[in-house]
XYZ file of N, CA, C and O in Angstrom:
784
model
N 19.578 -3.807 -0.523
C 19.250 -4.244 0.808
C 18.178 -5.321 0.692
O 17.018 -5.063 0.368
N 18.606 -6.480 0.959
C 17.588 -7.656 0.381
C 17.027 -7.947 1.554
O 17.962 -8.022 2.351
N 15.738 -8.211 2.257
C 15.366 -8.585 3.348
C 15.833 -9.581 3.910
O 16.308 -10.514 3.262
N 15.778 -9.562 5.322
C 16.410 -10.703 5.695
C 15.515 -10.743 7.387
O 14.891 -9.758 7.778
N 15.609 -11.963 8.163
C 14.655 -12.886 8.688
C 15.027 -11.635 9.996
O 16.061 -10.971 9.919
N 14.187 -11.481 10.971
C 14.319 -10.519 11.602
C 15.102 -11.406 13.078
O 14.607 -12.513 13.285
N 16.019 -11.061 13.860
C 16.765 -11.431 14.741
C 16.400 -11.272 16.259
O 17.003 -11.762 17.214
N 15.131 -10.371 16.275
C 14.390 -10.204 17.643
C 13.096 -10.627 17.347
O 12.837 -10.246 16.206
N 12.361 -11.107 17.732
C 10.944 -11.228 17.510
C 10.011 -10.633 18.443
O 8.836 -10.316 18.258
N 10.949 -10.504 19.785
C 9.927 -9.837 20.815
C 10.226 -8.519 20.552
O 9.855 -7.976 21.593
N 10.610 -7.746 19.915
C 10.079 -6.205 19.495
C 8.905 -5.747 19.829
O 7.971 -6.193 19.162
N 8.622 -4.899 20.758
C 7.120 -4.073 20.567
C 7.330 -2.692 19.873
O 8.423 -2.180 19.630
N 5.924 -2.105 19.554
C 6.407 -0.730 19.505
C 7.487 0.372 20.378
O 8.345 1.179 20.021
N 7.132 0.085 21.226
C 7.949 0.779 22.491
C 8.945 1.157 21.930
O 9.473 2.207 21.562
N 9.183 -0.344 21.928
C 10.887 -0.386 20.822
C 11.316 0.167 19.655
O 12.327 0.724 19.227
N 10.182 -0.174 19.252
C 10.229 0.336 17.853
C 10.030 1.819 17.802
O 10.522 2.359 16.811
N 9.404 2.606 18.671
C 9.279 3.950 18.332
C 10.923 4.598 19.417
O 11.317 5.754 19.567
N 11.270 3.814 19.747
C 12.797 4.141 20.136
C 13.646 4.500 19.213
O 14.302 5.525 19.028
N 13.455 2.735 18.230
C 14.644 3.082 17.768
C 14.105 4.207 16.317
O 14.931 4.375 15.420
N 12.873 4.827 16.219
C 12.179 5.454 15.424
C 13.285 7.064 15.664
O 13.985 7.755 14.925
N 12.941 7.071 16.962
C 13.778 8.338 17.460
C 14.713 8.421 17.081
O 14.897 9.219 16.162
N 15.646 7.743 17.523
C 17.363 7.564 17.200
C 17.566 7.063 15.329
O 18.613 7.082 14.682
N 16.434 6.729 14.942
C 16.915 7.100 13.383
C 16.898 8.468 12.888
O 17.538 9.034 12.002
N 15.986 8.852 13.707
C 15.290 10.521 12.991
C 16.880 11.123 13.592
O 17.146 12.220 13.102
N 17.717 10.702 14.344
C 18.620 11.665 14.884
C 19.762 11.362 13.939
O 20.776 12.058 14.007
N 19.657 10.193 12.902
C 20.810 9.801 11.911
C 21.319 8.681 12.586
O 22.332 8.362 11.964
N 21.154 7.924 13.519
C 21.877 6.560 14.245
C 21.829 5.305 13.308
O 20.997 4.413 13.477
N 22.690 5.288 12.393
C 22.799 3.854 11.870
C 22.116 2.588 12.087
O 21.117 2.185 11.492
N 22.978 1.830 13.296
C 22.845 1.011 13.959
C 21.318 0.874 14.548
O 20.910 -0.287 14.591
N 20.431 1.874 15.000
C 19.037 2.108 15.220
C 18.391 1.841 13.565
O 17.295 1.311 13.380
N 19.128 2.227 12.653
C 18.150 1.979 11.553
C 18.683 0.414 11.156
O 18.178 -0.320 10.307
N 19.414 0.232 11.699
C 19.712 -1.425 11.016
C 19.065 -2.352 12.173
O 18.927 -3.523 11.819
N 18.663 -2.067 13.421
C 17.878 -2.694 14.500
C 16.491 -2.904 14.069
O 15.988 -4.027 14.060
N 15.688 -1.552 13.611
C 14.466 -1.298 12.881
C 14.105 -2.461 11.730
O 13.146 -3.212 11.555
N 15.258 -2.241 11.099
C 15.132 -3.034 9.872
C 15.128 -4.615 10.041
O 14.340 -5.396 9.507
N 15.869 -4.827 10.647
C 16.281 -6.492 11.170
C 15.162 -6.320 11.572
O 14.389 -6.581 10.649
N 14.260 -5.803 13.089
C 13.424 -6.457 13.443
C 11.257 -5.891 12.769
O 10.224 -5.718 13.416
N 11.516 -5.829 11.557
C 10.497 -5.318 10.958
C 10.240 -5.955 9.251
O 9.226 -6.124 8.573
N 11.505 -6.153 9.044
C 11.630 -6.591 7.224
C 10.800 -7.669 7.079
O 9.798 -7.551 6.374
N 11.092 -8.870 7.720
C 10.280 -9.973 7.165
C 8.619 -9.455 6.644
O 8.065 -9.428 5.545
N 8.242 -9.125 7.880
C 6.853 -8.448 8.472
C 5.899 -7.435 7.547
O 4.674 -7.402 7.440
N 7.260 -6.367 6.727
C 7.197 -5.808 5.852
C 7.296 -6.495 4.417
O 6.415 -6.286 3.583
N 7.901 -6.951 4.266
C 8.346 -7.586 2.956
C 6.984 -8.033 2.436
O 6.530 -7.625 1.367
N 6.083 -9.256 3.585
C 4.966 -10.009 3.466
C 4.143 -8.992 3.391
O 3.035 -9.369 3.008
N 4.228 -7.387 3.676
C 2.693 -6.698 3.299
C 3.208 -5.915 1.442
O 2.503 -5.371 0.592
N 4.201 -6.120 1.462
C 4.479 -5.809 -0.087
C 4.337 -6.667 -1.129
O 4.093 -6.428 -2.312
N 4.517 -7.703 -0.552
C 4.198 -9.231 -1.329
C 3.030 -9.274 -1.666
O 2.638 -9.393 -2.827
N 2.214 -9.163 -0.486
C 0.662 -9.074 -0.335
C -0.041 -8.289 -1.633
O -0.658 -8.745 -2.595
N 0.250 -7.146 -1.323
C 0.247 -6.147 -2.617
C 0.712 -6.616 -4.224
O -0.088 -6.867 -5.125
N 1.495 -6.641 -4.281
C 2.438 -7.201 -5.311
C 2.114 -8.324 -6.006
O 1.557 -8.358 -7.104
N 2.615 -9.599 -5.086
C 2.436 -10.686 -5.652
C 3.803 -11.197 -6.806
O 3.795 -12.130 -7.608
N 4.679 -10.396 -6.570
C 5.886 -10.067 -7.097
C 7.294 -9.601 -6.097
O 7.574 -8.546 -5.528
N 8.120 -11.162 -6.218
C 9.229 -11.235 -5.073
C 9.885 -9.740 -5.207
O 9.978 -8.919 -4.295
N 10.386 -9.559 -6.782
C 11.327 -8.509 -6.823
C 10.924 -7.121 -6.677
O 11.586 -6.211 -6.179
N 9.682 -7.070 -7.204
C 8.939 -5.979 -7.097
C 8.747 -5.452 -5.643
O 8.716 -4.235 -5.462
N 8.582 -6.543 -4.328
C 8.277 -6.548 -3.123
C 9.409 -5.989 -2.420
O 9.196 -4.991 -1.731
N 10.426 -6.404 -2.473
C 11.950 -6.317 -2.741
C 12.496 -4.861 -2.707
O 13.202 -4.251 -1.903
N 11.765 -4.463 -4.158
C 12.549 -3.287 -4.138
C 11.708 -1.732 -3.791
O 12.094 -0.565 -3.859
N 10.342 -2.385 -3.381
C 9.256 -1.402 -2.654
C 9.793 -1.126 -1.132
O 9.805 -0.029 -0.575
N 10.298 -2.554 -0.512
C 11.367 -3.156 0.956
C 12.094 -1.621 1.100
O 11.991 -0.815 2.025
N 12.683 -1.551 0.137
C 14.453 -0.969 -0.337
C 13.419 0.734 -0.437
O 13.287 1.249 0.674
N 13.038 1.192 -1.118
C 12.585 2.519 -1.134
C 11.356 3.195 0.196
O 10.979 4.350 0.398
N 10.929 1.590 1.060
C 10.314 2.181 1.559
C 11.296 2.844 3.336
O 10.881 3.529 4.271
N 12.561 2.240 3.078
C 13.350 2.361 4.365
C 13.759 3.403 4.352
O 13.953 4.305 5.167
N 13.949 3.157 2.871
C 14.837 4.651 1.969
C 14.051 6.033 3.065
O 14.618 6.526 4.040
N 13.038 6.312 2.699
C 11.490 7.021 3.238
C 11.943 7.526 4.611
O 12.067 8.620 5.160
N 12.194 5.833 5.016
C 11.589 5.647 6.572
C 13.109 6.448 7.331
O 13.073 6.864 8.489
N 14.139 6.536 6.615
C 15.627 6.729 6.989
C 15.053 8.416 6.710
O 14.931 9.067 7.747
N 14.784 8.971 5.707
C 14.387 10.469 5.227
C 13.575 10.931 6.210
O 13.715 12.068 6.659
N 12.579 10.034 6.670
C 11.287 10.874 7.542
C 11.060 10.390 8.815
O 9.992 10.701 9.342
N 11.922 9.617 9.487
C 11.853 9.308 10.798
C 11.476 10.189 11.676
O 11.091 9.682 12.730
N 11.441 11.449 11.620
C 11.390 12.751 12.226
C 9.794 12.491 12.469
O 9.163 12.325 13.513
N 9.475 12.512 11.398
C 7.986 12.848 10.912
C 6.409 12.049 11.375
O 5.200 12.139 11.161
N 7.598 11.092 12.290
C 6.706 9.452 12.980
C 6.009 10.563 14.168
O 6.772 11.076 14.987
N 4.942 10.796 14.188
C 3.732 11.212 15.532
C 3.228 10.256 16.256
O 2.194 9.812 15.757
N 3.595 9.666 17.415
C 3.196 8.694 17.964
C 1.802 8.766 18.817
O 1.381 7.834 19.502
N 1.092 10.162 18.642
C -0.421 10.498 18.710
C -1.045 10.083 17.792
O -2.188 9.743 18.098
N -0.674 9.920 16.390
C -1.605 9.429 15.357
C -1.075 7.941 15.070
O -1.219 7.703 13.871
N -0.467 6.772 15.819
C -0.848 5.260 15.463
C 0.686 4.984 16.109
O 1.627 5.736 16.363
N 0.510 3.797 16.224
C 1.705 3.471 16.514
C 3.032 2.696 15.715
O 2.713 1.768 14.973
N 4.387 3.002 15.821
C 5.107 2.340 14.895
C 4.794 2.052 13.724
O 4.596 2.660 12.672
N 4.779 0.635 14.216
C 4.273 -0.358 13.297
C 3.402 0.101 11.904
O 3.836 0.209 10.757
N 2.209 0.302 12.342
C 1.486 1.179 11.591
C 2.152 1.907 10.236
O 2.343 1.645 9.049
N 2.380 2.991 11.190
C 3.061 4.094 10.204
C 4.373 3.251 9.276
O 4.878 3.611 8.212
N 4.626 2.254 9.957
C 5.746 1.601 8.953
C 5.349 1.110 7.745
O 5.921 1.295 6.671
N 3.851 0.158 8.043
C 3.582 -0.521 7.420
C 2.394 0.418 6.107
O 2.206 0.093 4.935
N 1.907 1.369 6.718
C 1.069 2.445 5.683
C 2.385 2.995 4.547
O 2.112 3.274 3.379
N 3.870 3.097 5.123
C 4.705 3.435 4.004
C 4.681 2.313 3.180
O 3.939 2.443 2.206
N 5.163 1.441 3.257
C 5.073 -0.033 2.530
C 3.778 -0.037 1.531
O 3.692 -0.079 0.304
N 2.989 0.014 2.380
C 1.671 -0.488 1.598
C 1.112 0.570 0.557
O 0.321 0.113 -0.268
N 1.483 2.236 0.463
C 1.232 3.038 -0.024
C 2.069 3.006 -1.071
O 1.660 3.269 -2.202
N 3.655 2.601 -0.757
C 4.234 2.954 -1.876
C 4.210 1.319 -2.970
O 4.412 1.200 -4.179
N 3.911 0.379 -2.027
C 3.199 -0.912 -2.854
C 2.317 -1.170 -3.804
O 2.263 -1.958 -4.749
N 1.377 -0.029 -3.191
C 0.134 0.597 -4.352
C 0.455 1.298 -5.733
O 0.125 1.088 -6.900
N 1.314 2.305 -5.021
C 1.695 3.183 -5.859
C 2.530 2.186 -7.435
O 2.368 2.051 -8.648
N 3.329 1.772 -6.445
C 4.024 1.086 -7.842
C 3.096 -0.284 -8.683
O 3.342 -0.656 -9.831
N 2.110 -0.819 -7.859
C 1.118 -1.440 -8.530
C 0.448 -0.707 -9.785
O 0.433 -1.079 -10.958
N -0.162 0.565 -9.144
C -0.932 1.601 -9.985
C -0.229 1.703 -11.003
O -0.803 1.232 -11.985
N 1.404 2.373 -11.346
C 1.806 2.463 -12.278
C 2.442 1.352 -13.406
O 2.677 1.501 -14.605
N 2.541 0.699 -12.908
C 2.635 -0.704 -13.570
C 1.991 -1.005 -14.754
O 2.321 -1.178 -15.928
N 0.444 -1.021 -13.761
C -0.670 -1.191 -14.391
C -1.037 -0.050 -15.645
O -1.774 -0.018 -16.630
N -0.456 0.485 -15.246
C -0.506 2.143 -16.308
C 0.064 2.154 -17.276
O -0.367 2.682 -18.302
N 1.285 1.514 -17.165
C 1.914 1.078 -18.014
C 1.909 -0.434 -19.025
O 2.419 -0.968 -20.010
N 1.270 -0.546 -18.314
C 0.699 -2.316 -19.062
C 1.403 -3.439 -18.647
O 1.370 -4.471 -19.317
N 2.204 -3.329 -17.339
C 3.615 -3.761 -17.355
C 2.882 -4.988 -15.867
O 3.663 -5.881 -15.540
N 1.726 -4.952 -15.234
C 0.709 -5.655 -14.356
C 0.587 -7.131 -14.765
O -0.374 -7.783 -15.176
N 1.644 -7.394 -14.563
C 1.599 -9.148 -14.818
C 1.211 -9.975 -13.581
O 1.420 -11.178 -13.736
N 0.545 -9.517 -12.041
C -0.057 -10.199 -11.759
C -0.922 -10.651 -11.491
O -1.112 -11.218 -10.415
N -1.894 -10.511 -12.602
C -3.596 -11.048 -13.226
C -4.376 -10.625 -12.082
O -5.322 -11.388 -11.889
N -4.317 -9.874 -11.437
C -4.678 -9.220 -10.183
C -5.813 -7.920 -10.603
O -6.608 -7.334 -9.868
N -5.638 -7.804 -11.544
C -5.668 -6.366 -11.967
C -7.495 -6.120 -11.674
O -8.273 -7.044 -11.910
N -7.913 -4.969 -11.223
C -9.647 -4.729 -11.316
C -10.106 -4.182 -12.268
O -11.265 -4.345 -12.647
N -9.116 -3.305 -12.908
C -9.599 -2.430 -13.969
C -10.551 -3.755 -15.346
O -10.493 -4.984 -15.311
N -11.365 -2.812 -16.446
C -11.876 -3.753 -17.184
C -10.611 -3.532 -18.468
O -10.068 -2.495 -18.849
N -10.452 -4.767 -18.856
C -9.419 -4.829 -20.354
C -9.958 -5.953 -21.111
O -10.499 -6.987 -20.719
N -9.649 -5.455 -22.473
C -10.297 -5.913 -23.456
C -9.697 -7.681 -23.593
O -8.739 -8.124 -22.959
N -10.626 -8.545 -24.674
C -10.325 -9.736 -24.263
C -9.083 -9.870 -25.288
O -8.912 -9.061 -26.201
N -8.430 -10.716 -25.102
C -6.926 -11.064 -25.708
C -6.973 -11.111 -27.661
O -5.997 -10.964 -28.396
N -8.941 -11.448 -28.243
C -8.341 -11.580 -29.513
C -9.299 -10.011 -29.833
O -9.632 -9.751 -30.989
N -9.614 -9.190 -28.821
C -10.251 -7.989 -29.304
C -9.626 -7.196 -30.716
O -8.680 -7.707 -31.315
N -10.087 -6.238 -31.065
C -9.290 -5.425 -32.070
C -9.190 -3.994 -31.346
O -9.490 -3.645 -30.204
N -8.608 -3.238 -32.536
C -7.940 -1.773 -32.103
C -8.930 -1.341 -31.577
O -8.535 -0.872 -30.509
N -10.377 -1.150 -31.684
C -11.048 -1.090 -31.216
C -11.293 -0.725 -29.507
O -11.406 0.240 -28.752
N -11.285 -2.508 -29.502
C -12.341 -2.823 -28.396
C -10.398 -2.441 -27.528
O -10.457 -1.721 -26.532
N -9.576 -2.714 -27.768
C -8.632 -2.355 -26.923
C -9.016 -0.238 -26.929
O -9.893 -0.020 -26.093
N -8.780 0.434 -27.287
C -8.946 1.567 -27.331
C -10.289 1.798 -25.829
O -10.218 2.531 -24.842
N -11.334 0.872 -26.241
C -12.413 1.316 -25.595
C -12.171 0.919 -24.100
O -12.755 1.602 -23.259
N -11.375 -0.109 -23.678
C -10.419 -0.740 -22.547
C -9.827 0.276 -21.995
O -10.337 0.683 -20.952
N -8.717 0.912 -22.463
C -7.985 1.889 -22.072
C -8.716 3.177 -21.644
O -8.447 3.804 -20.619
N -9.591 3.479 -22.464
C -10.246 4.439 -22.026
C -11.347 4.452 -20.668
O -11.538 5.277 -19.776
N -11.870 3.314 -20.938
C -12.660 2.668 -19.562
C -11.246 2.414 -18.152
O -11.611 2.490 -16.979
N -10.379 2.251 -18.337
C -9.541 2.220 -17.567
C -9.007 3.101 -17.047
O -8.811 3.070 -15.832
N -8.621 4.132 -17.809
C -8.256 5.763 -17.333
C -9.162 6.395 -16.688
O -8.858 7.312 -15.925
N -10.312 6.047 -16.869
C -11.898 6.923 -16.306
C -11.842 6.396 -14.594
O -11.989 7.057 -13.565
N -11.529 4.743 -14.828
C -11.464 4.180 -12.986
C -10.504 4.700 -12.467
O -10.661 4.822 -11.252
N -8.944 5.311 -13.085
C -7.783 5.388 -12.166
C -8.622 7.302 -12.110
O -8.469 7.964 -11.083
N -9.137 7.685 -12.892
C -9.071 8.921 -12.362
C -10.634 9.291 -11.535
O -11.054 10.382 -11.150
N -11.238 7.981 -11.455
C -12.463 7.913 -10.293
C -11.862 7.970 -9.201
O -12.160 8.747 -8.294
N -10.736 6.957 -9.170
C -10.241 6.545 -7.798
C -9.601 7.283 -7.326
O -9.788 7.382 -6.113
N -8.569 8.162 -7.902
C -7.803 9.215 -7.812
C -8.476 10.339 -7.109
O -7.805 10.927 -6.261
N -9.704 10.734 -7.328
C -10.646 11.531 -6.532
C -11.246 11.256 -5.035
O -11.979 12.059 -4.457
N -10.885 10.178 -4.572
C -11.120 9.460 -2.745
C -9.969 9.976 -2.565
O -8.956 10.216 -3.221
N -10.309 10.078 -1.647
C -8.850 9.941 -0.352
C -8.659 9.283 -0.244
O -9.415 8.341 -0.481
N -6.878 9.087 0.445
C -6.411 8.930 0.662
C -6.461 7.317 1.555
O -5.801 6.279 1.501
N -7.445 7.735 2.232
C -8.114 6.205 3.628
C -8.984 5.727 2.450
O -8.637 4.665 1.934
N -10.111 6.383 1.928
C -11.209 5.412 1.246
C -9.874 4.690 0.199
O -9.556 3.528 0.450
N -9.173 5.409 -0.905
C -8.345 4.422 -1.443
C -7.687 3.329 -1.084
O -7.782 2.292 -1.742
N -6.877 3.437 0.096
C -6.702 2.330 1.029
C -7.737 1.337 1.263
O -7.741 0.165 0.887
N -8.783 2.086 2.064
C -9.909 0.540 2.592
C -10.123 -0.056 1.260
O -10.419 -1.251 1.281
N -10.048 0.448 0.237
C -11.042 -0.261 -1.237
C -9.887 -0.982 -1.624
O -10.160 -2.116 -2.019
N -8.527 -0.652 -1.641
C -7.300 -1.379 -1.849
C -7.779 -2.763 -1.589
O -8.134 -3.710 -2.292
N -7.593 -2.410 0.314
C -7.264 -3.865 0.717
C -8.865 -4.166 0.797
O -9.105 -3.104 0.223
N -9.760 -4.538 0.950
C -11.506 -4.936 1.245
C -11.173 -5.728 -0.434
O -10.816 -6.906 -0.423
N -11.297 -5.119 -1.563
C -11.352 -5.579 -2.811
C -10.227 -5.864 -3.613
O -10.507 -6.925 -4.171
N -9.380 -5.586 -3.886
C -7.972 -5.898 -4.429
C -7.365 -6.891 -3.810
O -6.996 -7.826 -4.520
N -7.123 -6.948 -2.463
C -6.483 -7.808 -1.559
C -7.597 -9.051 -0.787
O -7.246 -10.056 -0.169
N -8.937 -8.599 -1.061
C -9.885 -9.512 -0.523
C -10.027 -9.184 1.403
O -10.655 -9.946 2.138
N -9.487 -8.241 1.777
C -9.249 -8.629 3.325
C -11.180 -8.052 3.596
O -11.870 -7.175 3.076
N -11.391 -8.940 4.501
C -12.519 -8.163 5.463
C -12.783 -6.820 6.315
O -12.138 -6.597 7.339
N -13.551 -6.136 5.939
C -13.734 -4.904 6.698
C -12.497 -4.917 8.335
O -11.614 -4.153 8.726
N -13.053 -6.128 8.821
C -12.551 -6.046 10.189
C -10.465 -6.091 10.320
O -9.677 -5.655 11.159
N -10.258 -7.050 8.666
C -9.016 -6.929 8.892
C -8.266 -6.095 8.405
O -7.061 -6.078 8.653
N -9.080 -4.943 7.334
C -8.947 -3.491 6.703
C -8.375 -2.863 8.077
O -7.173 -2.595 8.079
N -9.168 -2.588 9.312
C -9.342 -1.978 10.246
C -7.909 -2.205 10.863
O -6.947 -1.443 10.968
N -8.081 -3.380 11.196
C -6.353 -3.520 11.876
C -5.141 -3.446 10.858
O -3.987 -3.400 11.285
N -5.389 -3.438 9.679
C -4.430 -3.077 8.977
C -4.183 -1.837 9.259
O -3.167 -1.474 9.851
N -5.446 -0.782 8.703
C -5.102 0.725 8.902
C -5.036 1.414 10.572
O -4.807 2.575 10.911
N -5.360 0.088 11.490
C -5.158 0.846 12.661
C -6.726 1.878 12.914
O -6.686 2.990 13.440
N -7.628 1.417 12.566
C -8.995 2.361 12.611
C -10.017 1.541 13.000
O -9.934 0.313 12.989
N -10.936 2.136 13.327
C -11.888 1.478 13.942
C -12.908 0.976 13.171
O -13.162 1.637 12.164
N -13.616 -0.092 13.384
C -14.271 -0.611 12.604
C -15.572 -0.057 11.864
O -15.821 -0.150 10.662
N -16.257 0.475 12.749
C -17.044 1.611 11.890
C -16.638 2.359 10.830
O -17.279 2.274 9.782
N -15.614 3.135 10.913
C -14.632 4.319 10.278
C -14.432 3.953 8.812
O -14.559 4.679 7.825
N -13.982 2.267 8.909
C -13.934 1.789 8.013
C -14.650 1.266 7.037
O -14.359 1.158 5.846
N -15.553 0.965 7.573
C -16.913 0.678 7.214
C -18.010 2.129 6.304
O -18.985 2.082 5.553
N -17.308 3.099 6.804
C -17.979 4.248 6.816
C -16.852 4.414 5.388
O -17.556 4.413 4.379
N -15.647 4.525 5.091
C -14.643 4.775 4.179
C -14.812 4.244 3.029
O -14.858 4.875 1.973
N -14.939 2.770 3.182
C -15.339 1.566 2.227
C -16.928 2.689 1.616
O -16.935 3.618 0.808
N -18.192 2.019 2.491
C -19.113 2.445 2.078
C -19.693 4.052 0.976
O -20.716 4.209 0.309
N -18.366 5.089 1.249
C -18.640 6.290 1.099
C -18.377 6.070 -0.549
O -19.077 6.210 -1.551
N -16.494 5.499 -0.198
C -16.236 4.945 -1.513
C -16.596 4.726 -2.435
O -16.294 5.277 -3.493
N -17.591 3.565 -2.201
C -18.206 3.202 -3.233
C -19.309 3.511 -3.779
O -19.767 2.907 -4.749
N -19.930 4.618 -3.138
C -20.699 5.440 -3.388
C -20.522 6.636 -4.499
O -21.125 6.818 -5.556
N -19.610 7.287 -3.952
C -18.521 7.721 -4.731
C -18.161 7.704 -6.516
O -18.285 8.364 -7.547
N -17.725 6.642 -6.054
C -16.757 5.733 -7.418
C -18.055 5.173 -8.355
O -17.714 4.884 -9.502
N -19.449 4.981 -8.053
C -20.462 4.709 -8.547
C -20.765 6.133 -9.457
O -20.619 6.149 -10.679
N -21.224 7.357 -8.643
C -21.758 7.872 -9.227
C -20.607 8.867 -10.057
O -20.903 9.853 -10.732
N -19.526 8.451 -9.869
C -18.451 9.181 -10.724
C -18.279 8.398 -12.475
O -18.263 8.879 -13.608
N -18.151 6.688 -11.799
C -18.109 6.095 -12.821
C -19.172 6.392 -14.058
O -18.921 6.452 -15.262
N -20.581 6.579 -13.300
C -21.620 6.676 -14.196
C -21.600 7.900 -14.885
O -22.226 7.986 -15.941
N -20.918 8.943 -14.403
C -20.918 10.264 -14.937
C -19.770 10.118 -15.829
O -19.435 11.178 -16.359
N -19.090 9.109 -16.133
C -18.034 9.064 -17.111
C -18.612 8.056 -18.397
O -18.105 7.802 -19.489
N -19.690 7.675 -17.870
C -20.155 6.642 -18.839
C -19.007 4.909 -18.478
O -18.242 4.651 -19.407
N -18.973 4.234 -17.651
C -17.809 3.525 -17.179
C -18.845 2.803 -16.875
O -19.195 2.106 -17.827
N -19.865 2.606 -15.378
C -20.811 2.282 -14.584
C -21.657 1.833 -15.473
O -21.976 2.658 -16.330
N -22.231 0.558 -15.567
C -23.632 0.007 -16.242
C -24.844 0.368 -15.265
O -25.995 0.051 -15.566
């Protein structure tokens, strides 16, 4: 399912949590409405992430996959549509970033973790990897939101304020998520020996 340019543009949620309904009930045609008028929109927050067409592509493709499985599961008390569309995207964008990177397989120079320099030895690579496993399993210890705000604030560069409308939260909240974070991830790092 390769993205393709969306055919309504005036979509609101409204709409969108319509045709949210009528997917959760199995309606095809509601999930191919969804999709037409959401992919572009989506695609560009996987890209975002990524930085990788195919990779973006096929995050597109598993995150509909999701969205076709859990339509049920959309609470339109906790955010609207959109949102929840775009937190699947962007979570499972991460996700496959994270492992990538885990795998060594992070070709787009993006990366935060520290790695050793290109003519290091067994060594100083060893001491890389290990400094690297210590951050994924710092980070691994936030939740769920602080992982997110630190995602996009530092990985993605966005500003507190455009963290906020990404995640749909208020600007304090976020501020408060970010801040805890890195509080956090400080005194974890240092307890791993990671933190200077």
């Amino acid at each position: 399912m390769r993205p393709m340019a969306s055919d309504d543009s005036s979509v609101d949620n409204a709409d969108l949590a319509r045709m949210l309904a009528r997917v959760a009930l199995g309606d095809r045609k509601a999930f191919e409405q969804l999709y037409r008028s959401t992919c572009g929109y989506l695609m560009a927050v996987a890209w975002r992430v990524l930085q990788r067409r195919q990779l973006a592509e096929e995050v597109l493709q598993d995150s509909f996959v999701k969205v076709w499985h859990s339509a049920a599961s959309y609470d339109a008390r906790l955010g609207v549509p959109m949102t929840w569309l775009i937190n699947i995207v962007r979570n499972r964008a991460i996700d496959v970033r994270r492992s990538r990177g885990a795998a060594g397989e992070d070709d787009s120079g993006a990366s935060p973790e520290p790695v050793a320099a290109p003519a290091a030895g067994p060594e100083q690579w060893l001491d890389a990897s290990i400094r690297k496993a210590r951050v994924h399993t710092c980070m691994g210890q936030l939740s769920a939101t602080q992982r997110q705000a630190l995602a996009l604030a530092y990985y993605q560069g966005m500003t507190h304020a455009e963290v906020a409308q990404a995640l749909d939260a208020p600007l304090g909240t976020v501020k408060a998520w970010v801040r805890r974070g890195l509080v956090y991830l400080k005194t974890c790092l240092e307890a791993v020996g990671v933190a200077s």
